[in-house]
């Protein structure tokens, strides 16, 4: 019962304070402005997602290195395929003629289809061009990454 009393007293005190503050503002004619609302957009605060599609850090570093060597900017060679790395990969796919989507760094169905198209002619992918990063797609991607590891010694 004492808890109910204190809870009721606290809530009443907070309400009384709010009413008193409002009365003081009204009496003095001075209003207190709320702090400005930030205009940061969702894209500015969204964390950079990483999607290695089953590659190890070592394999992903080699893929990043390979793309940098060919003039694409994957960002840091850190073994984590984030937005910058995928933008570089998408641009390489576009230059190969297997990707027509936006260069946005998002690993969506169109990016996966481009990976599948490229892997069919070079890395032994035999599955459908369906935009799903299944076992066959990931295995072909790993074969490419292993090739890159062999080239650069990662």
Tab-separated table of C-alpha atoms in Angstrom:
chain	number	residue	atom	x	y	z
A	1	UNK	CA	0.000	0.000	0.000
A	2	UNK	CA	2.926	2.342	0.670
A	3	UNK	CA	4.163	1.799	-2.912
A	4	UNK	CA	0.835	2.993	-4.246
A	5	UNK	CA	1.006	6.082	-2.031
A	6	UNK	CA	4.531	7.016	-3.231
A	7	UNK	CA	3.678	6.289	-6.838
A	8	UNK	CA	0.563	8.479	-6.587
A	9	UNK	CA	2.540	11.236	-4.852
A	10	UNK	CA	5.279	11.163	-7.485
A	11	UNK	CA	2.824	11.340	-10.383
A	12	UNK	CA	0.919	14.149	-8.670
A	13	UNK	CA	4.162	16.053	-8.052
A	14	UNK	CA	5.226	15.733	-11.681
A	15	UNK	CA	1.807	16.908	-12.853
A	16	UNK	CA	1.874	19.843	-10.414
A	17	UNK	CA	5.360	20.840	-11.611
A	18	UNK	CA	4.183	20.769	-15.225
A	19	UNK	CA	1.174	22.966	-14.447
A	20	UNK	CA	3.319	25.393	-12.445
A	21	UNK	CA	5.914	25.639	-15.221
A	22	UNK	CA	3.179	26.373	-17.727
A	23	UNK	CA	1.722	29.054	-15.498
A	24	UNK	CA	5.113	30.706	-15.030
A	25	UNK	CA	5.760	30.748	-18.752
A	26	UNK	CA	2.352	32.263	-19.349
A	27	UNK	CA	2.744	34.842	-16.572
A	28	UNK	CA	6.197	36.001	-17.614
A	29	UNK	CA	5.447	35.969	-21.325
A	30	UNK	CA	8.659	34.053	-21.938
A	31	UNK	CA	8.341	30.784	-23.776
A	32	UNK	CA	10.996	28.135	-23.798
A	33	UNK	CA	11.586	26.693	-27.255
A	34	UNK	CA	12.115	23.010	-27.779
A	35	UNK	CA	15.504	22.006	-29.160
A	36	UNK	CA	15.624	21.876	-32.961
A	37	UNK	CA	14.675	18.615	-34.589
A	38	UNK	CA	17.503	16.936	-36.486
A	39	UNK	CA	17.122	16.681	-40.238
A	40	UNK	CA	19.353	13.620	-40.598
A	41	UNK	CA	17.935	11.202	-43.124
A	42	UNK	CA	17.664	7.451	-42.696
A	43	UNK	CA	20.414	6.849	-45.241
A	44	UNK	CA	22.828	8.982	-43.229
A	45	UNK	CA	22.357	6.995	-40.042
A	46	UNK	CA	21.801	3.525	-41.440
A	47	UNK	CA	24.615	1.190	-40.489
A	48	UNK	CA	26.664	-0.140	-43.348
A	49	UNK	CA	25.622	-3.743	-43.704
A	50	UNK	CA	28.150	-6.434	-44.480
A	51	UNK	CA	27.298	-9.371	-46.727
A	52	UNK	CA	30.196	-11.697	-47.518
A	53	UNK	CA	27.888	-14.384	-48.996
A	54	UNK	CA	29.769	-17.095	-47.106
A	55	UNK	CA	33.295	-15.861	-47.825
A	56	UNK	CA	35.889	-15.811	-45.075
A	57	UNK	CA	37.575	-12.540	-44.174
A	58	UNK	CA	40.661	-13.747	-46.047
A	59	UNK	CA	38.656	-14.482	-49.204
A	60	UNK	CA	36.769	-11.176	-48.993
A	61	UNK	CA	40.052	-9.238	-48.641
A	62	UNK	CA	41.336	-10.888	-51.796
A	63	UNK	CA	38.119	-10.003	-53.666
A	64	UNK	CA	38.424	-6.398	-52.499
A	65	UNK	CA	42.072	-6.334	-53.579
A	66	UNK	CA	41.160	-7.723	-57.020
A	67	UNK	CA	38.526	-5.057	-57.583
A	68	UNK	CA	40.881	-2.298	-56.446
A	69	UNK	CA	43.539	-3.616	-58.852
A	70	UNK	CA	41.078	-3.215	-61.731
A	71	UNK	CA	40.261	0.383	-60.826
A	72	UNK	CA	37.146	-0.050	-58.704
A	73	UNK	CA	36.989	1.431	-55.201
A	74	UNK	CA	35.894	-1.173	-52.637
A	75	UNK	CA	36.795	1.049	-49.704
A	76	UNK	CA	39.018	-0.436	-47.030
A	77	UNK	CA	40.598	-3.820	-47.752
A	78	UNK	CA	39.290	-5.238	-44.494
A	79	UNK	CA	37.606	-8.506	-45.446
A	80	UNK	CA	34.094	-7.211	-44.866
A	81	UNK	CA	32.046	-6.696	-48.015
A	82	UNK	CA	30.023	-3.641	-47.118
A	83	UNK	CA	28.305	-1.033	-49.242
A	84	UNK	CA	31.503	0.346	-50.825
A	85	UNK	CA	32.751	-3.121	-51.754
A	86	UNK	CA	29.420	-4.092	-53.286
A	87	UNK	CA	29.268	-0.826	-55.248
A	88	UNK	CA	32.671	-1.707	-56.719
A	89	UNK	CA	31.466	-5.238	-57.493
A	90	UNK	CA	28.250	-3.917	-59.072
A	91	UNK	CA	30.257	-1.522	-61.240
A	92	UNK	CA	32.505	-4.398	-62.359
A	93	UNK	CA	29.416	-6.474	-63.169
A	94	UNK	CA	27.974	-3.549	-65.149
A	95	UNK	CA	31.224	-3.237	-67.097
A	96	UNK	CA	31.048	-6.999	-67.839
A	97	UNK	CA	27.530	-6.483	-69.168
A	98	UNK	CA	25.831	-8.743	-66.612
A	99	UNK	CA	24.272	-6.036	-64.383
A	100	UNK	CA	21.905	-3.191	-65.232
A	101	UNK	CA	20.644	-2.238	-61.783
A	102	UNK	CA	21.594	0.774	-59.693
A	103	UNK	CA	25.099	1.067	-58.246
A	104	UNK	CA	23.803	1.220	-54.676
A	105	UNK	CA	25.844	-1.398	-52.790
A	106	UNK	CA	22.732	-3.386	-51.890
A	107	UNK	CA	23.079	-7.134	-52.316
A	108	UNK	CA	19.600	-7.724	-53.678
A	109	UNK	CA	18.233	-10.088	-56.310
A	110	UNK	CA	19.650	-8.108	-59.265
A	111	UNK	CA	23.152	-8.160	-57.777
A	112	UNK	CA	22.857	-11.898	-57.105
A	113	UNK	CA	21.638	-12.480	-60.683
A	114	UNK	CA	24.699	-10.623	-61.977
A	115	UNK	CA	26.905	-12.775	-59.756
A	116	UNK	CA	25.171	-15.873	-61.131
A	117	UNK	CA	25.559	-14.710	-64.757
A	118	UNK	CA	29.239	-13.966	-64.256
A	119	UNK	CA	29.781	-17.232	-62.394
A	120	UNK	CA	28.128	-19.288	-65.153
A	121	UNK	CA	30.756	-18.311	-67.665
A	122	UNK	CA	33.776	-18.272	-65.354
A	123	UNK	CA	33.325	-20.113	-62.038
A	124	UNK	CA	31.288	-23.231	-62.725
A	125	UNK	CA	27.847	-22.047	-61.653
A	126	UNK	CA	25.207	-24.342	-63.174
A	127	UNK	CA	22.062	-23.193	-61.401
A	128	UNK	CA	19.245	-20.892	-62.420
A	129	UNK	CA	19.628	-17.127	-62.748
A	130	UNK	CA	17.070	-16.555	-60.008
A	131	UNK	CA	18.574	-13.896	-57.735
A	132	UNK	CA	18.753	-16.285	-54.783
A	133	UNK	CA	22.161	-16.743	-53.180
A	134	UNK	CA	21.806	-20.478	-52.627
A	135	UNK	CA	24.458	-23.120	-52.172
A	136	UNK	CA	25.525	-23.196	-55.830
A	137	UNK	CA	25.830	-19.417	-56.047
A	138	UNK	CA	27.876	-19.278	-52.848
A	139	UNK	CA	30.129	-22.125	-54.016
A	140	UNK	CA	30.867	-20.343	-57.321
A	141	UNK	CA	31.505	-17.086	-55.434
A	142	UNK	CA	33.940	-18.958	-53.167
A	143	UNK	CA	35.755	-20.381	-56.220
A	144	UNK	CA	36.238	-16.851	-57.521
A	145	UNK	CA	37.417	-15.699	-54.094
A	146	UNK	CA	39.856	-18.623	-53.839
A	147	UNK	CA	41.267	-17.624	-57.232
A	148	UNK	CA	41.781	-14.110	-55.831
A	149	UNK	CA	43.441	-15.538	-52.698
A	150	UNK	CA	45.850	-17.508	-54.902
A	151	UNK	CA	46.666	-14.355	-56.902
A	152	UNK	CA	47.358	-12.108	-53.938
A	153	UNK	CA	48.524	-14.520	-51.268
A	154	UNK	CA	45.978	-13.608	-48.646
